């Protein structure tokens, strides 16, 4: 398998991203008035859902989330932190969103690379890179009976930065120029796009009626 970073560095980055994703899942569970079990379930689903779906689709079984104990326990730790300290975590939610953007950038890159290593073409690898980065959030929202955030027009773009980062990785692979530096640049691009979306309220365009009005109410 293509190794962009040393195993220790890769695992550390993965665990940081997983922990931050899990915090966002735990916070949604608190807002939904769930108990500690629900908080931990949403933390696990948010942190690991995208990677598990990717691994199942490419045949990398058992998924890394279940073969690496650290990957499974880290979201539980985040869930416990949210359970006891959710007012404090909520107060630093902006920082959590920034760190979440870092995780988004990292996972769209590693997801695309892993899919390619398992023999998928460029288009499929890009799709699974985006799934790795954003799929957990979809699982989280569905479990919480919420419309998936990345499909809502009133939320800042989330999947689009992951799609851009994954696409750049696929282009780099096809051109034979994928290195640690270029992969990091792709992750940085996705991160910057997501942070700018948060800062400036960027949203994807919606369809228009022929008379120039939006297809749904504001």
mmCIF file of C-alpha atoms in Angstrom:
data_model
loop_
_atom_site.group_PDB
_atom_site.id
_atom_site.type_symbol
_atom_site.label_atom_id
_atom_site.label_comp_id
_atom_site.label_asym_id
_atom_site.label_seq_id
_atom_site.Cartn_x
_atom_site.Cartn_y
_atom_site.Cartn_z
ATOM 1 C CA UNK A 1 0.000 0.000 0.000
ATOM 2 C CA UNK A 2 1.198 3.513 -0.805
ATOM 3 C CA UNK A 3 2.752 5.064 2.292
ATOM 4 C CA UNK A 4 2.568 8.832 2.425
ATOM 5 C CA UNK A 5 3.803 9.133 5.998
ATOM 6 C CA UNK A 6 5.660 6.919 8.423
ATOM 7 C CA UNK A 7 3.318 4.427 10.177
ATOM 8 C CA UNK A 8 3.584 6.260 13.506
ATOM 9 C CA UNK A 9 2.854 9.655 11.961
ATOM 10 C CA UNK A 10 -0.028 8.210 9.921
ATOM 11 C CA UNK A 11 -1.604 6.616 12.973
ATOM 12 C CA UNK A 12 -1.221 9.785 15.026
ATOM 13 C CA UNK A 13 -2.879 11.897 12.325
ATOM 14 C CA UNK A 14 -5.649 9.331 11.940
ATOM 15 C CA UNK A 15 -6.367 9.272 15.661
ATOM 16 C CA UNK A 16 -6.466 13.065 15.886
ATOM 17 C CA UNK A 17 -8.915 13.226 12.979
ATOM 18 C CA UNK A 18 -11.036 10.424 14.423
ATOM 19 C CA UNK A 19 -11.158 12.105 17.840
ATOM 20 C CA UNK A 20 -12.296 15.443 16.415
ATOM 21 C CA UNK A 21 -14.925 13.828 14.157
ATOM 22 C CA UNK A 22 -16.183 11.940 17.216
ATOM 23 C CA UNK A 23 -16.515 15.189 19.182
ATOM 24 C CA UNK A 24 -18.892 16.588 16.560
ATOM 25 C CA UNK A 25 -20.971 13.415 16.694
ATOM 26 C CA UNK A 26 -21.097 13.517 20.464
ATOM 27 C CA UNK A 27 -22.171 17.155 20.473
ATOM 28 C CA UNK A 28 -25.072 16.423 18.141
ATOM 29 C CA UNK A 29 -26.125 13.580 20.450
ATOM 30 C CA UNK A 30 -26.137 15.988 23.405
ATOM 31 C CA UNK A 31 -28.269 18.446 21.447
ATOM 32 C CA UNK A 32 -30.660 15.568 20.741
ATOM 33 C CA UNK A 33 -30.813 14.814 24.477
ATOM 34 C CA UNK A 34 -29.332 11.320 24.085
ATOM 35 C CA UNK A 35 -27.892 9.318 26.971
ATOM 36 C CA UNK A 36 -24.245 8.273 27.232
ATOM 37 C CA UNK A 37 -24.830 5.214 25.043
ATOM 38 C CA UNK A 38 -26.326 7.364 22.283
ATOM 39 C CA UNK A 39 -23.482 9.857 22.616
ATOM 40 C CA UNK A 40 -20.886 7.114 22.170
ATOM 41 C CA UNK A 41 -22.779 5.538 19.260
ATOM 42 C CA UNK A 42 -22.935 8.835 17.389
ATOM 43 C CA UNK A 43 -19.283 9.519 18.217
ATOM 44 C CA UNK A 44 -18.273 6.126 16.798
ATOM 45 C CA UNK A 45 -20.489 6.485 13.723
ATOM 46 C CA UNK A 46 -19.216 9.960 12.891
ATOM 47 C CA UNK A 47 -15.564 9.091 13.372
ATOM 48 C CA UNK A 48 -15.497 5.707 11.659
ATOM 49 C CA UNK A 49 -18.523 5.544 9.366
ATOM 50 C CA UNK A 50 -16.826 6.833 6.229
ATOM 51 C CA UNK A 51 -13.766 4.626 6.589
ATOM 52 C CA UNK A 52 -15.827 1.520 7.342
ATOM 53 C CA UNK A 53 -18.024 2.040 4.280
ATOM 54 C CA UNK A 54 -14.954 2.580 2.113
ATOM 55 C CA UNK A 55 -13.225 -0.562 3.390
ATOM 56 C CA UNK A 56 -16.339 -2.689 2.879
ATOM 57 C CA UNK A 57 -16.759 -1.382 -0.679
ATOM 58 C CA UNK A 58 -13.151 -2.081 -1.685
ATOM 59 C CA UNK A 59 -12.973 -5.427 0.127
ATOM 60 C CA UNK A 60 -10.471 -4.355 2.790
ATOM 61 C CA UNK A 61 -11.906 -6.583 5.500
ATOM 62 C CA UNK A 62 -12.051 -6.540 8.389
ATOM 63 C CA UNK A 63 -12.225 -2.722 8.234
ATOM 64 C CA UNK A 64 -9.334 -0.867 9.851
ATOM 65 C CA UNK A 65 -11.765 0.507 12.440
ATOM 66 C CA UNK A 66 -12.168 -3.012 13.833
ATOM 67 C CA UNK A 67 -8.682 -4.377 13.304
ATOM 68 C CA UNK A 68 -6.962 -1.461 15.064
ATOM 69 C CA UNK A 69 -8.128 -1.137 18.659
ATOM 70 C CA UNK A 70 -6.956 2.468 18.869
ATOM 71 C CA UNK A 71 -9.307 3.468 16.071
ATOM 72 C CA UNK A 72 -12.254 1.933 17.897
ATOM 73 C CA UNK A 73 -11.441 3.229 21.392
ATOM 74 C CA UNK A 74 -10.620 6.818 20.411
ATOM 75 C CA UNK A 75 -14.235 7.755 19.550
ATOM 76 C CA UNK A 76 -15.370 6.220 22.841
ATOM 77 C CA UNK A 77 -12.921 8.478 24.658
ATOM 78 C CA UNK A 78 -14.266 11.472 22.745
ATOM 79 C CA UNK A 79 -17.811 10.461 23.639
ATOM 80 C CA UNK A 80 -16.933 10.325 27.331
ATOM 81 C CA UNK A 81 -15.278 13.756 27.095
ATOM 82 C CA UNK A 82 -18.430 15.194 25.532
ATOM 83 C CA UNK A 83 -20.646 13.498 28.118
ATOM 84 C CA UNK A 84 -18.821 15.120 31.034
ATOM 85 C CA UNK A 85 -17.570 18.334 29.440
ATOM 86 C CA UNK A 86 -20.060 19.162 26.697
ATOM 87 C CA UNK A 87 -20.579 22.803 27.800
ATOM 88 C CA UNK A 88 -16.830 23.396 27.535
ATOM 89 C CA UNK A 89 -16.589 21.536 24.217
ATOM 90 C CA UNK A 90 -19.552 23.527 22.870
ATOM 91 C CA UNK A 91 -17.775 26.765 23.787
ATOM 92 C CA UNK A 92 -14.798 25.805 21.631
ATOM 93 C CA UNK A 93 -17.001 24.509 18.824
ATOM 94 C CA UNK A 94 -15.359 26.866 16.335
ATOM 95 C CA UNK A 95 -11.989 25.303 17.097
ATOM 96 C CA UNK A 96 -13.567 21.852 16.762
ATOM 97 C CA UNK A 97 -14.827 22.856 13.313
ATOM 98 C CA UNK A 98 -11.336 23.979 12.282
ATOM 99 C CA UNK A 99 -9.831 20.704 13.471
ATOM 100 C CA UNK A 100 -12.663 18.861 11.743
ATOM 101 C CA UNK A 101 -11.613 20.598 8.514
ATOM 102 C CA UNK A 102 -8.097 19.266 9.038
ATOM 103 C CA UNK A 103 -9.502 15.762 9.418
ATOM 104 C CA UNK A 104 -11.556 16.265 6.281
ATOM 105 C CA UNK A 105 -8.433 17.156 4.320
ATOM 106 C CA UNK A 106 -6.434 14.229 5.685
ATOM 107 C CA UNK A 107 -9.121 11.590 5.168
ATOM 108 C CA UNK A 108 -10.058 12.611 1.640
ATOM 109 C CA UNK A 109 -6.405 12.078 0.696
ATOM 110 C CA UNK A 110 -5.854 8.778 2.503
ATOM 111 C CA UNK A 111 -9.238 7.463 1.349
ATOM 112 C CA UNK A 112 -8.464 8.180 -2.292
ATOM 113 C CA UNK A 113 -5.021 6.601 -2.044
ATOM 114 C CA UNK A 114 -6.343 3.455 -0.348
ATOM 115 C CA UNK A 115 -9.087 3.008 -2.946
ATOM 116 C CA UNK A 116 -6.522 3.352 -5.738
ATOM 117 C CA UNK A 117 -4.221 0.854 -4.038
ATOM 118 C CA UNK A 118 -7.071 -1.671 -4.105
ATOM 119 C CA UNK A 119 -7.315 -1.379 -7.860
ATOM 120 C CA UNK A 120 -10.074 1.164 -8.368
ATOM 121 C CA UNK A 121 -9.938 3.699 -11.172
ATOM 122 C CA UNK A 122 -9.624 7.435 -10.742
ATOM 123 C CA UNK A 123 -13.336 8.267 -10.630
ATOM 124 C CA UNK A 124 -14.173 5.536 -8.120
ATOM 125 C CA UNK A 125 -11.138 6.457 -6.010
ATOM 126 C CA UNK A 126 -12.262 10.088 -5.884
ATOM 127 C CA UNK A 127 -15.769 9.037 -4.853
ATOM 128 C CA UNK A 128 -14.430 6.844 -2.065
ATOM 129 C CA UNK A 129 -12.009 9.535 -0.932
ATOM 130 C CA UNK A 130 -14.950 11.879 -0.520
ATOM 131 C CA UNK A 131 -16.925 9.112 1.215
ATOM 132 C CA UNK A 132 -14.083 8.518 3.661
ATOM 133 C CA UNK A 133 -14.019 12.171 4.632
ATOM 134 C CA UNK A 134 -17.740 12.957 4.686
ATOM 135 C CA UNK A 135 -19.540 9.632 5.043
ATOM 136 C CA UNK A 136 -19.388 9.550 8.826
ATOM 137 C CA UNK A 137 -21.286 12.812 9.029
ATOM 138 C CA UNK A 138 -24.064 11.368 6.868
ATOM 139 C CA UNK A 139 -24.344 8.299 9.115
ATOM 140 C CA UNK A 140 -24.395 10.576 12.178
ATOM 141 C CA UNK A 141 -27.216 12.711 10.803
ATOM 142 C CA UNK A 142 -29.302 9.734 9.727
ATOM 143 C CA UNK A 143 -28.966 8.100 13.142
ATOM 144 C CA UNK A 144 -29.999 11.394 14.744
ATOM 145 C CA UNK A 145 -32.960 11.625 12.316
ATOM 146 C CA UNK A 146 -31.611 14.815 10.757
ATOM 147 C CA UNK A 147 -31.349 15.646 7.046
ATOM 148 C CA UNK A 148 -27.693 15.002 6.134
ATOM 149 C CA UNK A 149 -25.793 18.266 6.595
ATOM 150 C CA UNK A 150 -23.859 17.955 3.361
ATOM 151 C CA UNK A 151 -27.126 17.829 1.386
ATOM 152 C CA UNK A 152 -28.640 20.930 2.970
ATOM 153 C CA UNK A 153 -28.431 24.224 1.118
ATOM 154 C CA UNK A 154 -28.376 26.200 4.368
ATOM 155 C CA UNK A 155 -25.076 24.677 5.511
ATOM 156 C CA UNK A 156 -21.601 25.627 4.366
ATOM 157 C CA UNK A 157 -20.082 23.305 1.777
ATOM 158 C CA UNK A 158 -18.477 20.202 3.298
ATOM 159 C CA UNK A 159 -18.356 17.450 0.712
ATOM 160 C CA UNK A 160 -17.173 19.815 -2.035
ATOM 161 C CA UNK A 161 -13.783 20.535 -0.390
ATOM 162 C CA UNK A 162 -13.315 16.786 0.096
ATOM 163 C CA UNK A 163 -14.215 16.205 -3.555
ATOM 164 C CA UNK A 164 -11.678 18.806 -4.685
ATOM 165 C CA UNK A 165 -8.949 17.305 -2.498
ATOM 166 C CA UNK A 166 -9.709 13.766 -3.669
ATOM 167 C CA UNK A 167 -9.723 14.853 -7.301
ATOM 168 C CA UNK A 168 -6.324 16.492 -6.952
ATOM 169 C CA UNK A 169 -4.934 13.303 -5.394
ATOM 170 C CA UNK A 170 -6.293 11.211 -8.274
ATOM 171 C CA UNK A 171 -4.705 13.601 -10.800
ATOM 172 C CA UNK A 172 -1.383 13.390 -8.956
ATOM 173 C CA UNK A 173 -1.537 9.594 -8.948
ATOM 174 C CA UNK A 174 -2.326 9.487 -12.670
ATOM 175 C CA UNK A 175 0.570 11.859 -13.379
ATOM 176 C CA UNK A 176 2.954 9.872 -11.198
ATOM 177 C CA UNK A 177 3.602 12.857 -8.924
ATOM 178 C CA UNK A 178 2.013 11.726 -5.670
ATOM 179 C CA UNK A 179 4.482 12.342 -2.852
ATOM 180 C CA UNK A 180 4.175 13.255 0.795
ATOM 181 C CA UNK A 181 4.522 16.918 -0.166
ATOM 182 C CA UNK A 182 1.947 16.890 -2.967
ATOM 183 C CA UNK A 183 -0.484 14.784 -0.929
ATOM 184 C CA UNK A 184 -0.128 17.244 1.943
ATOM 185 C CA UNK A 185 -0.847 20.062 -0.504
ATOM 186 C CA UNK A 186 -4.079 18.329 -1.569
ATOM 187 C CA UNK A 187 -5.099 17.921 2.075
ATOM 188 C CA UNK A 188 -4.254 21.572 2.699
ATOM 189 C CA UNK A 189 -6.381 22.658 -0.263
ATOM 190 C CA UNK A 190 -9.410 20.780 1.078
ATOM 191 C CA UNK A 191 -8.773 22.239 4.525
ATOM 192 C CA UNK A 192 -8.520 25.816 3.242
ATOM 193 C CA UNK A 193 -11.686 25.481 1.164
ATOM 194 C CA UNK A 194 -13.624 24.194 4.173
ATOM 195 C CA UNK A 195 -12.290 26.921 6.467
ATOM 196 C CA UNK A 196 -13.157 29.584 3.887
ATOM 197 C CA UNK A 197 -16.639 28.089 3.607
ATOM 198 C CA UNK A 198 -17.040 28.435 7.376
ATOM 199 C CA UNK A 199 -15.607 31.939 7.381
ATOM 200 C CA UNK A 200 -17.526 33.338 4.409
ATOM 201 C CA UNK A 201 -20.639 31.146 4.437
ATOM 202 C CA UNK A 202 -19.934 29.499 1.083
ATOM 203 C CA UNK A 203 -22.755 27.272 -0.115
ATOM 204 C CA UNK A 204 -23.286 25.243 -3.257
ATOM 205 C CA UNK A 205 -25.601 26.825 -5.847
ATOM 206 C CA UNK A 206 -29.225 25.716 -6.025
ATOM 207 C CA UNK A 207 -31.462 25.261 -9.038
ATOM 208 C CA UNK A 208 -33.478 28.197 -10.361
ATOM 209 C CA UNK A 209 -36.943 28.366 -11.881
ATOM 210 C CA UNK A 210 -37.151 29.798 -15.362
ATOM 211 C CA UNK A 211 -38.553 33.001 -13.893
ATOM 212 C CA UNK A 212 -35.348 33.456 -11.919
ATOM 213 C CA UNK A 213 -36.628 32.485 -8.480
ATOM 214 C CA UNK A 214 -35.231 29.726 -6.289
ATOM 215 C CA UNK A 215 -36.904 26.327 -6.470
ATOM 216 C CA UNK A 216 -37.525 26.383 -2.728
ATOM 217 C CA UNK A 217 -38.310 29.009 -0.183
ATOM 218 C CA UNK A 218 -35.494 30.957 1.462
#
